[in-house]
mmCIF file of C-alpha atoms in Angstrom:
data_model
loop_
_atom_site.group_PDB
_atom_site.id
_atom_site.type_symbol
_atom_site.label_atom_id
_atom_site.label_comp_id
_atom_site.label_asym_id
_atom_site.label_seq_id
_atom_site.Cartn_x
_atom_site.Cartn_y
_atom_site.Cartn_z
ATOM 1 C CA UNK I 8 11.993 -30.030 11.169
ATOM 2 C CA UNK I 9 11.518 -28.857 7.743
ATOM 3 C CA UNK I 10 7.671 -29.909 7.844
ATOM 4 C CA UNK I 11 7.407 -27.817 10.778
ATOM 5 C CA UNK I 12 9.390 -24.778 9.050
ATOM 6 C CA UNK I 13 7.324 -25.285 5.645
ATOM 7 C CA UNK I 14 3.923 -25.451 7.664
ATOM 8 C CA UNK I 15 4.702 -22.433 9.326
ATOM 9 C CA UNK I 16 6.050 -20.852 5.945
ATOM 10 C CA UNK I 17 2.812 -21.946 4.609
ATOM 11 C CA UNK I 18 0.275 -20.170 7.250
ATOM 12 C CA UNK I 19 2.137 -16.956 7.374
ATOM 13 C CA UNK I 20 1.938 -16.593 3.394
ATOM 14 C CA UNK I 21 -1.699 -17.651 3.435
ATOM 15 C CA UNK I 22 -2.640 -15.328 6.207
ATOM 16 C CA UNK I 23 -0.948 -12.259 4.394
ATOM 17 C CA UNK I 24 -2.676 -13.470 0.908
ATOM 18 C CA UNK I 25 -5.817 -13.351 2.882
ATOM 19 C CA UNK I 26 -5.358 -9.838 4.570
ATOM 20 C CA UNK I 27 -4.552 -8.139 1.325
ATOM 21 C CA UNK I 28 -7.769 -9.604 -0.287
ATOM 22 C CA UNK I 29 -9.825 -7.994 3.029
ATOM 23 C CA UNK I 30 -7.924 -4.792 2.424
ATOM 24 C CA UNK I 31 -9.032 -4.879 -1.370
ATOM 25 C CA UNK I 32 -12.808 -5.906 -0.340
ATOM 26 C CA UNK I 33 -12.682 -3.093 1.939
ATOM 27 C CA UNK I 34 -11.397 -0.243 -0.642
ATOM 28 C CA UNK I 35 -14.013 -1.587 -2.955
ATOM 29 C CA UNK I 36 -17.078 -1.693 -0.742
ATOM 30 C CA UNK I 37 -16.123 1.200 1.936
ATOM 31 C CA UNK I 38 -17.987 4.363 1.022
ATOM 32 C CA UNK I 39 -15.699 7.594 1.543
ATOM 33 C CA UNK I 40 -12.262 8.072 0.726
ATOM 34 C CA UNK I 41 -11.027 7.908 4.442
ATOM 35 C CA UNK I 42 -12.603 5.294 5.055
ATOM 36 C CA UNK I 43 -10.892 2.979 1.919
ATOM 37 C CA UNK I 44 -7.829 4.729 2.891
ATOM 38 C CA UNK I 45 -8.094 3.354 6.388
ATOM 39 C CA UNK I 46 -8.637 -0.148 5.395
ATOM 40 C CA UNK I 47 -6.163 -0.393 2.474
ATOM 41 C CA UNK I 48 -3.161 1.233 4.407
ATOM 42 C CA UNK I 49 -3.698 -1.440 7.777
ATOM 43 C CA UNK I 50 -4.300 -4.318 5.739
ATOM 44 C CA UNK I 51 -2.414 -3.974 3.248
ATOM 45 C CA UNK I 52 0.846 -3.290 5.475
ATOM 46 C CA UNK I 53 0.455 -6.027 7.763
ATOM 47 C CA UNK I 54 -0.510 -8.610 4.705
ATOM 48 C CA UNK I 55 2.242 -7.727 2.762
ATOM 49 C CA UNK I 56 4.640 -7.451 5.965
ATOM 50 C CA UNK I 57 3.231 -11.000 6.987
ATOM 51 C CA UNK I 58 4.073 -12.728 2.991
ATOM 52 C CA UNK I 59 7.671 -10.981 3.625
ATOM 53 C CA UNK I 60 8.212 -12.781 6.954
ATOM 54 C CA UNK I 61 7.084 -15.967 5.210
ATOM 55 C CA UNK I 62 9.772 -15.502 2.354
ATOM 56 C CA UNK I 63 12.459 -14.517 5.340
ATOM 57 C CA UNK I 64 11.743 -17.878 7.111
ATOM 58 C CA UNK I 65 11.983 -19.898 3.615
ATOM 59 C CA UNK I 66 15.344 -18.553 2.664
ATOM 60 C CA UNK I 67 16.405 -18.875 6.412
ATOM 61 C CA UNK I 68 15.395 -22.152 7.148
ATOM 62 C CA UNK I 69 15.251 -24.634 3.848
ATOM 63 C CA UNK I 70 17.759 -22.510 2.185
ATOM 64 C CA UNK I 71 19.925 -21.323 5.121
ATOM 65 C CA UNK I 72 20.325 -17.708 4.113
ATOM 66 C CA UNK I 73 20.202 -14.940 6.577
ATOM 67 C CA UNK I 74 18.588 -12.472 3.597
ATOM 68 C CA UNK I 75 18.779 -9.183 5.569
ATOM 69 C CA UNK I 76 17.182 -7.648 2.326
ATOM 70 C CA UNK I 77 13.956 -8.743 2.884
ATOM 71 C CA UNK I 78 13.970 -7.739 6.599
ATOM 72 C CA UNK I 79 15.175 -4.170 5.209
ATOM 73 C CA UNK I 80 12.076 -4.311 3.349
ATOM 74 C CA UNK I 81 9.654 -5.512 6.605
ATOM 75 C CA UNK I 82 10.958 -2.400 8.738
ATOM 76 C CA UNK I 83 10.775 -0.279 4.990
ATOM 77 C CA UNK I 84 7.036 -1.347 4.457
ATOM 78 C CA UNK I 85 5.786 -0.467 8.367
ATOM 79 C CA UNK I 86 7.704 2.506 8.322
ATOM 80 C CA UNK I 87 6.470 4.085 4.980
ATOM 81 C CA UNK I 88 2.729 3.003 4.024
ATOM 82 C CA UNK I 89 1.007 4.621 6.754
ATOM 83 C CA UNK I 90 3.505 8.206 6.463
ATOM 84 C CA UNK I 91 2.190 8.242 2.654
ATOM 85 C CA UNK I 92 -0.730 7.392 3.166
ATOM 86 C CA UNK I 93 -1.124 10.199 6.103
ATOM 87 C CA UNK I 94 0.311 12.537 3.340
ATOM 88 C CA UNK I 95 -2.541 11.382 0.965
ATOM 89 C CA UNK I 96 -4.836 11.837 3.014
ATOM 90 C CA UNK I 97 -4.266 15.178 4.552
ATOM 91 C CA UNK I 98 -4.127 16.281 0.810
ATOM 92 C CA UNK I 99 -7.467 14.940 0.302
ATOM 93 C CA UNK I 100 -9.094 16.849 3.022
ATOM 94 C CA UNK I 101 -7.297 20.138 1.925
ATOM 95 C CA UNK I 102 -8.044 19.461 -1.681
ATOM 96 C CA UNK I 103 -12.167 19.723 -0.487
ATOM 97 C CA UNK I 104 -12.932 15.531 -0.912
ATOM 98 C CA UNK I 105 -16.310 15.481 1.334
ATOM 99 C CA UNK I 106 -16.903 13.127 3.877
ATOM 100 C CA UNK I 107 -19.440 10.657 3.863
ATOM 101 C CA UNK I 108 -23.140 11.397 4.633
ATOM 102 C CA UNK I 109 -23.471 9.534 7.324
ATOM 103 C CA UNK I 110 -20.239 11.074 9.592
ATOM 104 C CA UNK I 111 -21.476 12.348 12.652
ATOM 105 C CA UNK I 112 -18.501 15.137 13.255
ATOM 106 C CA UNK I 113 -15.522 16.643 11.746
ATOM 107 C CA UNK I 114 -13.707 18.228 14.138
ATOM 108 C CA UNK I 115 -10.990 19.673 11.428
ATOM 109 C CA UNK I 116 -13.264 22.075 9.641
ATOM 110 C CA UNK I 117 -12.386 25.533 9.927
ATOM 111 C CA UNK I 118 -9.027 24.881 11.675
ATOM 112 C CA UNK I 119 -7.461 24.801 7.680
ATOM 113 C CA UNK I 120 -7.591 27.209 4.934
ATOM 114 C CA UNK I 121 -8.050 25.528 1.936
ATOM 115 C CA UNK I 122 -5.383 26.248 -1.014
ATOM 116 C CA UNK I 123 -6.873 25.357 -3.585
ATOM 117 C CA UNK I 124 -5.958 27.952 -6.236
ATOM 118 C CA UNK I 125 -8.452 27.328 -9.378
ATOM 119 C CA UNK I 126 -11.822 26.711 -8.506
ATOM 120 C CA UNK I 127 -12.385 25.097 -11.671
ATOM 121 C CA UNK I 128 -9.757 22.249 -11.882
ATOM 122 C CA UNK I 129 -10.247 21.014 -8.356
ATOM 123 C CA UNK I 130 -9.571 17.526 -9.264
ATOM 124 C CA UNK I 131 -13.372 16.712 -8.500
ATOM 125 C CA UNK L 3 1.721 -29.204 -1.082
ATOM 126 C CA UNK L 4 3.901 -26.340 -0.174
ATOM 127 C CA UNK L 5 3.916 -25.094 -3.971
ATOM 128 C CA UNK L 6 0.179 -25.470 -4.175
ATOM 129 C CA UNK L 7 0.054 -23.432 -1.198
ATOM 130 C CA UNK L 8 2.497 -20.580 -3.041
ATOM 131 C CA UNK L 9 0.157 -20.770 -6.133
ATOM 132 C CA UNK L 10 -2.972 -20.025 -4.183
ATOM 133 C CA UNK L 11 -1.795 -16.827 -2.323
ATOM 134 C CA UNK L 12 -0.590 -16.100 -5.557
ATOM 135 C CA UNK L 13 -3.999 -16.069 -7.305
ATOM 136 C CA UNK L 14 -5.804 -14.356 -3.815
ATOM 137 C CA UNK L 15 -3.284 -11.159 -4.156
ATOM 138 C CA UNK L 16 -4.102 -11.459 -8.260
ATOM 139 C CA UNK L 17 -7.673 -10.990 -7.176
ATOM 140 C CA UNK L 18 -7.328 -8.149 -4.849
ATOM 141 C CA UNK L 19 -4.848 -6.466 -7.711
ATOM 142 C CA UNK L 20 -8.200 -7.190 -9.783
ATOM 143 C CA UNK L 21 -9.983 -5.198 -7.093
ATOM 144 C CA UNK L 22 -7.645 -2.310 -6.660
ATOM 145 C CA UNK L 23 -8.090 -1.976 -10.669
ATOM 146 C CA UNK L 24 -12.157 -1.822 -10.250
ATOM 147 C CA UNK L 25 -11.566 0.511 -8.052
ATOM 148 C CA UNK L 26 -8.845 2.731 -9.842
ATOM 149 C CA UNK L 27 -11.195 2.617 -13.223
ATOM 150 C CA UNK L 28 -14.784 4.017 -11.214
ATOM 151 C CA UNK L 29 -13.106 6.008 -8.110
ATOM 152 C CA UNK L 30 -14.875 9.398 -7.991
ATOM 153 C CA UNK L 31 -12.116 11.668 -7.383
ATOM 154 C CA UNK L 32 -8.039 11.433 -7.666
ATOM 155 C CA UNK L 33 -7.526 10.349 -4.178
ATOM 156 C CA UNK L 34 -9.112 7.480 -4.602
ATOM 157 C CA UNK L 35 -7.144 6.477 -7.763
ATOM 158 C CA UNK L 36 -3.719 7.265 -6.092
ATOM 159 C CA UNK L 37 -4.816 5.167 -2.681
ATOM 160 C CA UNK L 38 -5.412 2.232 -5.211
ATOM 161 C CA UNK L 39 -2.274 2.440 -7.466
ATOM 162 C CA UNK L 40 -0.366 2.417 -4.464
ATOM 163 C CA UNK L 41 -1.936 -0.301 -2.771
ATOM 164 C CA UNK L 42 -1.209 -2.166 -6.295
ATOM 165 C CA UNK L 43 2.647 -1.362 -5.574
ATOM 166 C CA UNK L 44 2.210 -2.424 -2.184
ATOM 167 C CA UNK L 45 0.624 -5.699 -3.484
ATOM 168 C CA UNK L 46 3.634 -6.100 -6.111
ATOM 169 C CA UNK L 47 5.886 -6.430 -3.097
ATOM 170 C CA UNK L 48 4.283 -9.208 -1.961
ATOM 171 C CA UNK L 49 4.125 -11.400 -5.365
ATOM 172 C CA UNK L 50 8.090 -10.561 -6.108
ATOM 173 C CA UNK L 51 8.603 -12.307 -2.780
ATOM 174 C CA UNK L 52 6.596 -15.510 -3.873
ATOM 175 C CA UNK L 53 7.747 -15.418 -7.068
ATOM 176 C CA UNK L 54 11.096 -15.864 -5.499
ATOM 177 C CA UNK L 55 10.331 -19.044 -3.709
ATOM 178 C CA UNK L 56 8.533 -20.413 -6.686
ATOM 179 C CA UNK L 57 11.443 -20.582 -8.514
ATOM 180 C CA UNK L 58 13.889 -20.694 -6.071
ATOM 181 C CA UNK L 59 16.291 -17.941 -6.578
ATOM 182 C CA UNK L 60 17.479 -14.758 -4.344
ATOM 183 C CA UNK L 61 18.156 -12.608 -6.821
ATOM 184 C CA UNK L 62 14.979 -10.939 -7.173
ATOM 185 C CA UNK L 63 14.911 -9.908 -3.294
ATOM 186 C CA UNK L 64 16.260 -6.330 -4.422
ATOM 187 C CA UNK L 65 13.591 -6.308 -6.235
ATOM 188 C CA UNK L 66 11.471 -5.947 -3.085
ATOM 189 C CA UNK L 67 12.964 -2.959 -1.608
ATOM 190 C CA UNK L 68 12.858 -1.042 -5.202
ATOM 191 C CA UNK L 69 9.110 -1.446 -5.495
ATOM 192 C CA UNK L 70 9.122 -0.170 -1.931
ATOM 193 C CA UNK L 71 10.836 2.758 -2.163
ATOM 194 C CA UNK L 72 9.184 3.763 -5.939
ATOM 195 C CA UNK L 73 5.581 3.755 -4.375
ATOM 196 C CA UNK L 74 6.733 5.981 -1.113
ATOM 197 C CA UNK L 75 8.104 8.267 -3.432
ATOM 198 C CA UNK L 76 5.236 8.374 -6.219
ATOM 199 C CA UNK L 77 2.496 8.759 -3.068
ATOM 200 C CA UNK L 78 4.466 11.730 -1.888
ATOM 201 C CA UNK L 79 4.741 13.628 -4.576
ATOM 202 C CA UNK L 80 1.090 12.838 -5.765
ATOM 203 C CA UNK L 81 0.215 14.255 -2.477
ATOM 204 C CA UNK L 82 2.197 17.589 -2.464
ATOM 205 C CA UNK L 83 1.112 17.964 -6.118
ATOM 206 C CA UNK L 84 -2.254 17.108 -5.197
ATOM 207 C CA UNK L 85 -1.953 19.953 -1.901
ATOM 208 C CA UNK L 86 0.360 22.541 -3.269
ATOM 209 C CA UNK L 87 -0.327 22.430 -6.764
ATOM 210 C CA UNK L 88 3.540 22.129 -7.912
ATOM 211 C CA UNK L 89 5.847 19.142 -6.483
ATOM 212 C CA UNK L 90 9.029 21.383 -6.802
ATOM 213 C CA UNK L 91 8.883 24.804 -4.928
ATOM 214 C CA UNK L 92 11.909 27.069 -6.225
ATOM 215 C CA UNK L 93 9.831 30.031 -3.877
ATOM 216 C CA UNK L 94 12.439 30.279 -0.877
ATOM 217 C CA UNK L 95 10.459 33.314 0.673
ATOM 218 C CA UNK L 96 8.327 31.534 2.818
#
């Protein structure tokens, strides 16, 4: 029973170890800032959600401890990353950050006065 | 088995911090550098919680929820600095 528990442990910490890596091959290698933002936000959520799960099932079933901390922080993690990183990148677009050469259409141009209020320090 | 299994996620998220810190040094613009620092939070999370099994404690589980709640709040007030130009509006008119 505890083989079982530890190989399960086991797979659910390697496949979260694994996701985060894709998310960080993906910020490095994507070309636009949407784009990274899109892969780091999915990734990293559900790799980081999936280690968390892995430590809940440790403490719950070698250590017996019902550690409603950690399940706090699952339903914290999917519940925040992809609000801030909305936030982010809304910002982004309003701040003037071009899209990518190669998009085909961006339906949001024109529909949002930009604010930005010095030309000069644009954070270009 | 099981610990050598805990020190190799360990040393895959240590490679994508790695990553996220390429990519925080050469990012053209700011949004860039605030999508990686946060994904470097987000990746903290996850080495707190297998630090914890590695040496078998619980007491660093509040830990977890700290780092989350630091890099929501960091990211949104990057943002609305980033948008508004102030994080703090004391201009009620609006």
């Amino acid at each position: 029973m505890i083989v079982a528990a530890k190989i399960l442990i086991a797979y659910l910490i390697i496949q979260g170890a694994l996701l985060c890596l894709i998310a960080a091959v993906g910020t490095l290698r994507l070309p636009d800032v949407y784009t990274r933002m899109h892969a780091s936000s999915k990734g990293a959520t559900l790799g980081v959600a999936s280690v968390l799960l892995g430590v809940f099932f440790y403490y719950w079933f070698i250590n017996g401890v019902f550690s409603g901390k950690v399940l706090l922080g699952i339903v914290f993690i999917f519940l925040t990353v992809p609000v801030g990183s909305h936030l982010l990148g809304r910002a982004a677009y309003s701040v003037g950050v071009k899209l990518d050469k190669r998009s085909v259409q961006d339906d949001y141009k024109g529909h949002r006065n930009f604010v930005i209020k010095h030309k000069d320090d644009s954070y270009l | 088995m099981f610990e050598l299994i805990i020190y190799t996620a360990l040393g895959i998220l240590a490679l994508s911090t790695f990553l996220y810190v390429i990519r925080v040094i050469k990012g053209p613009t700011v949004p860039d550098r605030v999508v990686a620092l946060d994904s470097i939070g987000i990746n903290l999370i996850a080495i707190t919680g297998l630090l914890c099994i590695l040496l078998n404690t619980s007491v660093f589980l509040d830990i977890i929820l700290l780092f989350g709640i630091l890099a929501f709040i960091g990211t949104v007030a990057f943002s609305k600095f980033l948008e508004k130009g102030e994080i703090i509006e004391n201009d009620r008119r609006r």
